[in-house]
CSV table of N, CA and C in Angstrom, one decimal:
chain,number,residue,atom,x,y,z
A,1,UNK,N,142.2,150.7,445.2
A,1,UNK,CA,141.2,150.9,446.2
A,1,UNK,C,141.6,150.4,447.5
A,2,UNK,N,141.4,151.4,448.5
A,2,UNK,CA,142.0,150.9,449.7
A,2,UNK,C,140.3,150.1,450.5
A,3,UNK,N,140.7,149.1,451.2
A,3,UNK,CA,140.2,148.7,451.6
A,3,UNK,C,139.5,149.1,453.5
A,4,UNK,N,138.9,149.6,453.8
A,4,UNK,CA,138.6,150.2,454.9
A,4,UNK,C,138.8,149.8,456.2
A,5,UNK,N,138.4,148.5,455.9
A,5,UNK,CA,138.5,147.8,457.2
A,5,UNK,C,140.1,147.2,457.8
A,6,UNK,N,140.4,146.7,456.3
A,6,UNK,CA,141.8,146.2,456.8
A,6,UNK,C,143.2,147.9,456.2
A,7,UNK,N,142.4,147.9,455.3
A,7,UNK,CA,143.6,149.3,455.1
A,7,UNK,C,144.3,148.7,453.9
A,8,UNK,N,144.5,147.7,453.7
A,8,UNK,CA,144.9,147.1,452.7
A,8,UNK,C,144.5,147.5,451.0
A,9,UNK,N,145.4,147.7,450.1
A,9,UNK,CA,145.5,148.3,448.6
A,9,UNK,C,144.8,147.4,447.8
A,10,UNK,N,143.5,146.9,447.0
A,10,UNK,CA,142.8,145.9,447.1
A,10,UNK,C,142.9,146.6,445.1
A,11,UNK,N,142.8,145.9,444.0
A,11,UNK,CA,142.6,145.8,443.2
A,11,UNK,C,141.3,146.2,443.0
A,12,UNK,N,140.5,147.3,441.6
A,12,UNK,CA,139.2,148.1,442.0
A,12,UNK,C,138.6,146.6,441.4
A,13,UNK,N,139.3,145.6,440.7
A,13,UNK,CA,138.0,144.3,440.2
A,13,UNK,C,137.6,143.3,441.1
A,14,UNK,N,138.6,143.7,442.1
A,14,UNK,CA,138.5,142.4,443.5
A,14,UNK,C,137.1,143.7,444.7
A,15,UNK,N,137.9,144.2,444.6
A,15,UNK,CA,136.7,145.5,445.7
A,15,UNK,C,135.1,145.4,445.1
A,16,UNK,N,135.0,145.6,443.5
A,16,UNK,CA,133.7,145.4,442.9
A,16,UNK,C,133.4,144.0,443.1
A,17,UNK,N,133.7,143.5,443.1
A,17,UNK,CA,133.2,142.2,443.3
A,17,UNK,C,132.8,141.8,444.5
A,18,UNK,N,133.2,142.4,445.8
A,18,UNK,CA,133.5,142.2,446.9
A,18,UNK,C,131.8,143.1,447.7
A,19,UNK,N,131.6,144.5,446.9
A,19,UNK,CA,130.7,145.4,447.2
A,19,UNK,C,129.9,144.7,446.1
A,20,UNK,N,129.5,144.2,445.0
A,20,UNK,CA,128.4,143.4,444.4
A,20,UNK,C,128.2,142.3,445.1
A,21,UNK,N,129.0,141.1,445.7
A,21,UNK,CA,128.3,140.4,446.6
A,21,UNK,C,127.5,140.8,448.2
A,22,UNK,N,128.2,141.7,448.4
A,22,UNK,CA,127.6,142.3,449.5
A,22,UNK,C,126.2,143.2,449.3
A,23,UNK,N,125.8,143.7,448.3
A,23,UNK,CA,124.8,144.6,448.0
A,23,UNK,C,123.5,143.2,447.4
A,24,UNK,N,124.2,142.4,446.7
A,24,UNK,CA,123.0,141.3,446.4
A,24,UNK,C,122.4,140.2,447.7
A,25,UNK,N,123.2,140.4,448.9
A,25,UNK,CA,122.7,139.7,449.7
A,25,UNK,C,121.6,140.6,450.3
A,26,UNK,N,121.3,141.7,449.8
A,26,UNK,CA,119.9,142.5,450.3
A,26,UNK,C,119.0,142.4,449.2
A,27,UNK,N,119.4,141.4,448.3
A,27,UNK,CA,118.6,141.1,447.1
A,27,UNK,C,116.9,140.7,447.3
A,28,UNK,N,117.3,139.5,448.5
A,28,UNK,CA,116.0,138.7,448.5
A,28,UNK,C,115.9,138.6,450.1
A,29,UNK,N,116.4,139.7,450.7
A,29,UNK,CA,115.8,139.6,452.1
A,29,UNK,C,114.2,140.4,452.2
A,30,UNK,N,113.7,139.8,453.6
A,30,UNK,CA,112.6,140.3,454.0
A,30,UNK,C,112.2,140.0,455.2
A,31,UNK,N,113.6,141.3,456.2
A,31,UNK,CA,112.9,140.9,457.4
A,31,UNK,C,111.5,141.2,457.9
A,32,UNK,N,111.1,140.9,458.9
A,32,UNK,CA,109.7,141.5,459.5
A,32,UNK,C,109.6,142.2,460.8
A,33,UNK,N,110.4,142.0,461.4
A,33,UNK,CA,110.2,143.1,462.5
A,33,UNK,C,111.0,143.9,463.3
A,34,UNK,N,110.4,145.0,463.7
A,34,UNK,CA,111.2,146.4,463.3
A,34,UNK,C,112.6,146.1,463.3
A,35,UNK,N,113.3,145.4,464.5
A,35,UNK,CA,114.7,145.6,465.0
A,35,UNK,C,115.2,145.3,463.8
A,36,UNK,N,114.6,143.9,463.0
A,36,UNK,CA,115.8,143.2,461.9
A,36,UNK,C,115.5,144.0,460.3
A,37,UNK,N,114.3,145.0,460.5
A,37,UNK,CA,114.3,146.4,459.7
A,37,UNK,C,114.8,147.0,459.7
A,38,UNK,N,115.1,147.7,461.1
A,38,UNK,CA,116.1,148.7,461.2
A,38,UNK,C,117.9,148.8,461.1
A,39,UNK,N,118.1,146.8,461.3
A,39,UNK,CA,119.0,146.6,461.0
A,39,UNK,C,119.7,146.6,459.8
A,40,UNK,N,118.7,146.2,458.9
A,40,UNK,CA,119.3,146.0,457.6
A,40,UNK,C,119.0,147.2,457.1
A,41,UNK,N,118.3,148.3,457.5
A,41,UNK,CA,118.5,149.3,456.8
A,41,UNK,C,119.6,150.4,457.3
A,42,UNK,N,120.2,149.8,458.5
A,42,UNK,CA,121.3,150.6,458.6
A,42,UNK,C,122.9,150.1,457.5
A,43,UNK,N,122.7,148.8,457.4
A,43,UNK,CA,123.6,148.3,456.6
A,43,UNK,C,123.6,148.5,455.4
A,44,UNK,N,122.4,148.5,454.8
A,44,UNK,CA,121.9,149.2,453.4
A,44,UNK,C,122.4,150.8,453.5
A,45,UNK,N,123.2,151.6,454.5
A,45,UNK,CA,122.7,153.1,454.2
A,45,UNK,C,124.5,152.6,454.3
A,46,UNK,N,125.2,152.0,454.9
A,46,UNK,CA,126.6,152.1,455.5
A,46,UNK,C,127.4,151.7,453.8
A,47,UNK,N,126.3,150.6,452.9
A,47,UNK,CA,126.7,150.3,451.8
A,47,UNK,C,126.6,151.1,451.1
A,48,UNK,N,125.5,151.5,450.9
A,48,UNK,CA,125.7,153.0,449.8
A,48,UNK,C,127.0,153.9,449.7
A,49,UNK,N,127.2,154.3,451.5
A,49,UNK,CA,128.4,155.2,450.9
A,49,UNK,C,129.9,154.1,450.9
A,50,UNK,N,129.8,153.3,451.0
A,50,UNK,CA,130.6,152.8,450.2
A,50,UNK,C,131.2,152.5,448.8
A,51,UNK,N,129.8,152.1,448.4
A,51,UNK,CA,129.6,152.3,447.1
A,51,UNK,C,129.5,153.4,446.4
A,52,UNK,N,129.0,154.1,447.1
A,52,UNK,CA,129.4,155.7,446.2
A,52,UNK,C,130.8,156.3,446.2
A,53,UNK,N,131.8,156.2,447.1
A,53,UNK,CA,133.0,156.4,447.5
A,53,UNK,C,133.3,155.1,446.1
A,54,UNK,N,133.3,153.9,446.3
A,54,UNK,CA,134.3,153.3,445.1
A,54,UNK,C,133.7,154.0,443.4
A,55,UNK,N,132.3,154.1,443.2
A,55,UNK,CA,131.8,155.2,442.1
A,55,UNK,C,132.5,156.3,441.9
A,56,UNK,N,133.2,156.8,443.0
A,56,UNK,CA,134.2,158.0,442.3
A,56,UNK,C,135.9,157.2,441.7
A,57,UNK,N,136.0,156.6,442.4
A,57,UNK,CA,137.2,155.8,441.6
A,57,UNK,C,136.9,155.5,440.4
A,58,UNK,N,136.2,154.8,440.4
A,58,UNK,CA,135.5,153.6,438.8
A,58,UNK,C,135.2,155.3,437.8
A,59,UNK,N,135.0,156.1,438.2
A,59,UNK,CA,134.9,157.6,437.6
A,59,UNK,C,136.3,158.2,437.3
A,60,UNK,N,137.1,157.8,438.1
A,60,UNK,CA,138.6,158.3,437.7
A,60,UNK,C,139.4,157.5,436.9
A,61,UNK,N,138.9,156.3,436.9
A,61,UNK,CA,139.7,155.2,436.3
A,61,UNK,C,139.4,155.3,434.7
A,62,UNK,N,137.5,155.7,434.8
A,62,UNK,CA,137.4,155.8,433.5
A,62,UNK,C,137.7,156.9,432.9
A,63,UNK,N,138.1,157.9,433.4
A,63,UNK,CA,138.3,159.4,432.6
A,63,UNK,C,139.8,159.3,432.1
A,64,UNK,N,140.6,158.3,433.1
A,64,UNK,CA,141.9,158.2,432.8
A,64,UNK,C,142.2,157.4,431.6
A,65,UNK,N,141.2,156.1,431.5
A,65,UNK,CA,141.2,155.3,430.5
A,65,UNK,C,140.3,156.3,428.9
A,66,UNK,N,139.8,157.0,429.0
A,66,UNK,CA,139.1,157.9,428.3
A,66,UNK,C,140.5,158.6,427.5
A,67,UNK,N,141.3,159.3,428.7
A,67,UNK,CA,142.6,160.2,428.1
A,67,UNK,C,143.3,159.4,427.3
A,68,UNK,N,143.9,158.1,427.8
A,68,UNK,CA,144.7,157.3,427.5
A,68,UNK,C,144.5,156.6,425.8
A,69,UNK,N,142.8,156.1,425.5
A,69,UNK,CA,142.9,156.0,424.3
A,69,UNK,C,142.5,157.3,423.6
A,70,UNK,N,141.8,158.5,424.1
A,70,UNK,CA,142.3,159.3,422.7
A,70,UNK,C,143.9,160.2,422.8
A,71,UNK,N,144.8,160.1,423.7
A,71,UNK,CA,146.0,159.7,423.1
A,71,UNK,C,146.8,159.4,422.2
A,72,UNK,N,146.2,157.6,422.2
A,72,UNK,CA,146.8,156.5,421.9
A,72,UNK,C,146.2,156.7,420.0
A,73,UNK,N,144.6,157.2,420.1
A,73,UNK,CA,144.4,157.4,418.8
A,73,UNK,C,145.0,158.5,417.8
A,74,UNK,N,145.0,159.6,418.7
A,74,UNK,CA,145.8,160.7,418.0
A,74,UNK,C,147.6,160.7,418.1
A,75,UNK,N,148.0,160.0,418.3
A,75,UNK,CA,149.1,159.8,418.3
A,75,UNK,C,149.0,158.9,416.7
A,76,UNK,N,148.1,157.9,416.5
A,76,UNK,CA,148.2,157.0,415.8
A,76,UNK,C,147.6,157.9,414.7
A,77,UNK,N,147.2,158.4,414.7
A,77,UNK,CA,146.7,159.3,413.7
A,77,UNK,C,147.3,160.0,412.8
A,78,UNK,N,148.6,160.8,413.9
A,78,UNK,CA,149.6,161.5,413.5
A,78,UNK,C,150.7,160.7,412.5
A,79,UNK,N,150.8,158.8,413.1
A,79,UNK,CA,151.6,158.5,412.0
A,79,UNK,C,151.0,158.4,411.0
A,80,UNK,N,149.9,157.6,411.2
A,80,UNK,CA,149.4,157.0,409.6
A,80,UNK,C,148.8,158.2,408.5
A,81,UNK,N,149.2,159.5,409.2
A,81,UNK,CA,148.5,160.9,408.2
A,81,UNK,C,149.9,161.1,407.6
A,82,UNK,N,151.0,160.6,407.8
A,82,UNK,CA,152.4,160.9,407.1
A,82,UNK,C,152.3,160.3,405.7
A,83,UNK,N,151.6,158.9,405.6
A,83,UNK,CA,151.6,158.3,404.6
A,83,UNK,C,151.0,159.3,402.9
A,84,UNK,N,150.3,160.1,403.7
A,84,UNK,CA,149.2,160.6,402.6
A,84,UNK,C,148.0,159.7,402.3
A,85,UNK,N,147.5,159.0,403.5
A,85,UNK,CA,146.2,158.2,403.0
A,85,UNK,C,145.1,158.9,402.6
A,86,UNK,N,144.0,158.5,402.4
A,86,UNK,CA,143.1,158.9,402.3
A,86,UNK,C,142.5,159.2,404.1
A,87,UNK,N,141.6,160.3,404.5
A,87,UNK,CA,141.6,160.7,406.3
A,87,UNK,C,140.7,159.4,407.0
A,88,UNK,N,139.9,158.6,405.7
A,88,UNK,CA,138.8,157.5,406.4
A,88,UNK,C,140.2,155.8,406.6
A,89,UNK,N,141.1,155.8,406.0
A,89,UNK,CA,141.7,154.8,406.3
A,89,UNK,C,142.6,155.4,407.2
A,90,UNK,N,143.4,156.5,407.4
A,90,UNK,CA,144.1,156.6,408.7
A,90,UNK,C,143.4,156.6,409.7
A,91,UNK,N,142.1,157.0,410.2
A,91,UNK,CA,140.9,156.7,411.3
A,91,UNK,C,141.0,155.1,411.4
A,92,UNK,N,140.4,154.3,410.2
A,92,UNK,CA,140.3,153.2,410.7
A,92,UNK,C,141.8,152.8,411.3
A,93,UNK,N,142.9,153.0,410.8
A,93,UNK,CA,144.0,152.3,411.3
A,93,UNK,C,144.6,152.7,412.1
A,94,UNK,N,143.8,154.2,412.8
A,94,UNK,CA,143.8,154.8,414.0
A,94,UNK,C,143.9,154.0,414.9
A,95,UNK,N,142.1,153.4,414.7
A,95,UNK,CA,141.3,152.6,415.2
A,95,UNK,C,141.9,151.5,415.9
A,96,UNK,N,142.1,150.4,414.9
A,96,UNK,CA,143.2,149.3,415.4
A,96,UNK,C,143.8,149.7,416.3
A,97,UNK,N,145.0,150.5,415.7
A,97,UNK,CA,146.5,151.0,416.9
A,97,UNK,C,145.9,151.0,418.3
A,98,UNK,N,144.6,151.7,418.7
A,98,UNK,CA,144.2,152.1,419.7
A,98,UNK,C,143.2,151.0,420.2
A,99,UNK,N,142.9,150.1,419.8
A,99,UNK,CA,142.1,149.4,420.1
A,99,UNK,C,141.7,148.8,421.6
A,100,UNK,N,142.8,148.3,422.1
A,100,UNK,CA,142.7,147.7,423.0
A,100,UNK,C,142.8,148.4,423.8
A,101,UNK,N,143.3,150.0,424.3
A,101,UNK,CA,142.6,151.1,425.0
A,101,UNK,C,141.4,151.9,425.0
A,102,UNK,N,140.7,151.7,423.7
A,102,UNK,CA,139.6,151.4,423.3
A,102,UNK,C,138.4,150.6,424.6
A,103,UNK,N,138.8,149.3,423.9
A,103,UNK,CA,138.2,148.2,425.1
A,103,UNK,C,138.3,149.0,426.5
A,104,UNK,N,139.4,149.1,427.1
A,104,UNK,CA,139.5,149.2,428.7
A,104,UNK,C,138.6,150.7,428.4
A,105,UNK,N,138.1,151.2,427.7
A,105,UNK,CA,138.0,152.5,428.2
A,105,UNK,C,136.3,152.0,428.7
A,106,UNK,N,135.7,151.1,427.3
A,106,UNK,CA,134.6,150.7,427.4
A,106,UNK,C,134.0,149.7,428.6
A,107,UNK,N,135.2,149.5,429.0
A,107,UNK,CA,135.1,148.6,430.1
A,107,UNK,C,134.7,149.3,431.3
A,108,UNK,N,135.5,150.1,431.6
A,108,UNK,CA,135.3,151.5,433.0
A,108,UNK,C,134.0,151.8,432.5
A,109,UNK,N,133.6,152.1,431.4
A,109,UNK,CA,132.0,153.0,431.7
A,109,UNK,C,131.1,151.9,431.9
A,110,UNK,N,131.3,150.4,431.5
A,110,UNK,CA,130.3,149.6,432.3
A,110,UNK,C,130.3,149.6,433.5
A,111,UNK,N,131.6,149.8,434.2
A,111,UNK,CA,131.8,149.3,435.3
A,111,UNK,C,130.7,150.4,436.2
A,112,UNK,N,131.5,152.0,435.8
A,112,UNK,CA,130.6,152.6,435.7
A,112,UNK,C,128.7,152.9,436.4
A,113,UNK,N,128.4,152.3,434.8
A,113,UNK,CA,127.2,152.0,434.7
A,113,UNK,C,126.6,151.1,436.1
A,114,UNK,N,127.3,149.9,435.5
A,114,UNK,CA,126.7,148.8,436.9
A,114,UNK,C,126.6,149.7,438.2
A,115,UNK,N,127.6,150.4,438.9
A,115,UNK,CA,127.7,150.9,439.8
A,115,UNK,C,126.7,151.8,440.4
A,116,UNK,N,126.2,152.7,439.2
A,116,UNK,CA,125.3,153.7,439.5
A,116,UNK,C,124.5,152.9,439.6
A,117,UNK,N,124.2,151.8,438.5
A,117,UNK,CA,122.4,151.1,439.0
A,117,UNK,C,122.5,150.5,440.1
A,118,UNK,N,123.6,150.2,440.7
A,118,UNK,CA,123.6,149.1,442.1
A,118,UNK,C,123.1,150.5,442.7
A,119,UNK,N,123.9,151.2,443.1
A,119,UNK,CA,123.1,152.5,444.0
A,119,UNK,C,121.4,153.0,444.0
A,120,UNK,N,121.6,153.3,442.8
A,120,UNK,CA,119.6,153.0,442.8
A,120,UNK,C,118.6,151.7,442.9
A,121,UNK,N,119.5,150.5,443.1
A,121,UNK,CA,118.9,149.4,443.9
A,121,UNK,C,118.7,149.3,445.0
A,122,UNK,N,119.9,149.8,445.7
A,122,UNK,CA,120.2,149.7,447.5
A,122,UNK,C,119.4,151.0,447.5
A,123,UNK,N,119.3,151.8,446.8
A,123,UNK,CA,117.9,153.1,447.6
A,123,UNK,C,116.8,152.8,447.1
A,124,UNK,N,116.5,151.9,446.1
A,124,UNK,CA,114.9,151.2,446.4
A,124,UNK,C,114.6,150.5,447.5
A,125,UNK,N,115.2,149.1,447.7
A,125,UNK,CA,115.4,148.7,448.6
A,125,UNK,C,115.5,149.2,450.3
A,126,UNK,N,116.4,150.5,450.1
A,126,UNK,CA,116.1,150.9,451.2
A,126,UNK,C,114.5,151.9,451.8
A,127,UNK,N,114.4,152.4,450.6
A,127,UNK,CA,113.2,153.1,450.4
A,127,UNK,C,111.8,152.1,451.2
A,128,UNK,N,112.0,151.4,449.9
A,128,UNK,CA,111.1,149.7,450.3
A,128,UNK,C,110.9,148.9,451.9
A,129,UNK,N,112.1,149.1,452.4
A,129,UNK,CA,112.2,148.5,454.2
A,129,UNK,C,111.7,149.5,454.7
A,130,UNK,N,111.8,151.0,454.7
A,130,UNK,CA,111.4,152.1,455.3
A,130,UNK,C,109.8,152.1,455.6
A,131,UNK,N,109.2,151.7,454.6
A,131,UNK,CA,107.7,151.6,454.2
A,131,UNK,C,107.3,150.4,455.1
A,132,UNK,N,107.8,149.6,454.8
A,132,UNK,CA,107.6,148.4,455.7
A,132,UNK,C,107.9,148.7,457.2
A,133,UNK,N,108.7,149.3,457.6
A,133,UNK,CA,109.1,149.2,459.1
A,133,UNK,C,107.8,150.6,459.4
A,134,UNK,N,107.6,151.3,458.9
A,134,UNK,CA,106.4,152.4,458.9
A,134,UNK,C,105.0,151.3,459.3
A,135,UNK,N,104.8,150.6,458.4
A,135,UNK,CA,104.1,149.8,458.1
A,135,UNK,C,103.9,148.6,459.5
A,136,UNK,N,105.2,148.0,459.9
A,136,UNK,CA,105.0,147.4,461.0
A,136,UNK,C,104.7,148.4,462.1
A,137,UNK,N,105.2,149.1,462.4
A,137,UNK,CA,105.4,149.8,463.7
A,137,UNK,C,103.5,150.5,464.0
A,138,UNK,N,103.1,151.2,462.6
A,138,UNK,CA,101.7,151.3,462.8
A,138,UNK,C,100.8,149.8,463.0
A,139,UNK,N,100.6,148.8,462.7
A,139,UNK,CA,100.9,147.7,463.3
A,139,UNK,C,100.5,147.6,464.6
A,140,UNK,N,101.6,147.5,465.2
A,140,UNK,CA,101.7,146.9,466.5
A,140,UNK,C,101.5,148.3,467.5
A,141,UNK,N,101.9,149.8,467.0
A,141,UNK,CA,101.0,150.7,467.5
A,141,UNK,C,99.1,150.4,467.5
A,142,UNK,N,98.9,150.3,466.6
A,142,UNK,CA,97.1,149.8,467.0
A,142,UNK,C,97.1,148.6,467.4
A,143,UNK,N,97.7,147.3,467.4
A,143,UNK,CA,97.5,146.5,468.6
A,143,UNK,C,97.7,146.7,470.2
A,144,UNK,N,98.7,148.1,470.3
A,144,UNK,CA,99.0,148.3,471.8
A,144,UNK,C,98.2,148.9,472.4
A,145,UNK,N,97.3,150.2,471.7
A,145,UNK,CA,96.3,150.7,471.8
A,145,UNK,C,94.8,149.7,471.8
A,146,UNK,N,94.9,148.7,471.1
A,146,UNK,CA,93.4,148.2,471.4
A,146,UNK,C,93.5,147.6,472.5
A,147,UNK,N,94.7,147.3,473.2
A,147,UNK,CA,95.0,146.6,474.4
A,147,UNK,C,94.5,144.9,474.1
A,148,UNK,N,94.5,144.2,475.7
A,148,UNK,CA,94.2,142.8,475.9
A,148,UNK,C,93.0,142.3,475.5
């Protein structure tokens, strides 16, 4: 994952971690008036596509890790079918062989996962300030109007 600002080649577990601290610090904000509404919802919209841009990596990573253990299974398949096993113990000992490609693959669709729910946080959230800055601005529209 290249990193944007510096340009720098960033490992995708250091970048996730880097875009999940950044997305929870809009966890428990609540500004109140318009400017520091509008501010953080411009940061909230700048983060999204960030996060949607690393969601297509974590999408590549896992499709790759997807290829790689059924591969690794069918490869493993092809030896342990030489033996003449029975087809439920060469599966399982498919299984093993591939195992720990297995894991990483399961690992990318969490990563995955997390990813997409962080995105439908940062658009509640932004949803949410939107309503609110609606909300202030009518506000202090009817106080300008009732005047002194």
């Amino acid at each position: 994952m290249i990193d944007q600002a510096t340009g720098e080649v960033r490992p995708t577990s250091e970048a996730w971690a880097d875009l999940r601290a950044r997305a929870e610090a809009h966890k428990l904000t609540a500004p109140e008036t318009p400017e520091a509404i509008d501010a953080e919802l411009r940061q909230i919209e700048a983060l999204g596509f960030e996060v949607s841009d690393f969601l297509r990596v974590v999408l590549d990573e896992q499709y790759d890790a997807e290829k790689l253990y059924s591969a690794l299974k069918n490869k493993a398949i092809a030896k342990h079918s030489g033996a003449r096993r029975p087809i439920a113990e060469v599966r399982a000992l498919a299984e093993v062989d591939a195992a720990d490609a297995y894991g990483d693959w399961l690992n990318k669709k969490a990563v995955v996962k997390h990813v997409e729910a962080l995105l439908g946080a940062l658009r509640s959230k932004h949803i949410g300030l939107q309503s609110s800055l609606r909300g202030v601005q009518a506000m202090i529209g009817r106080a300008h109007r009732a005047g002194p």
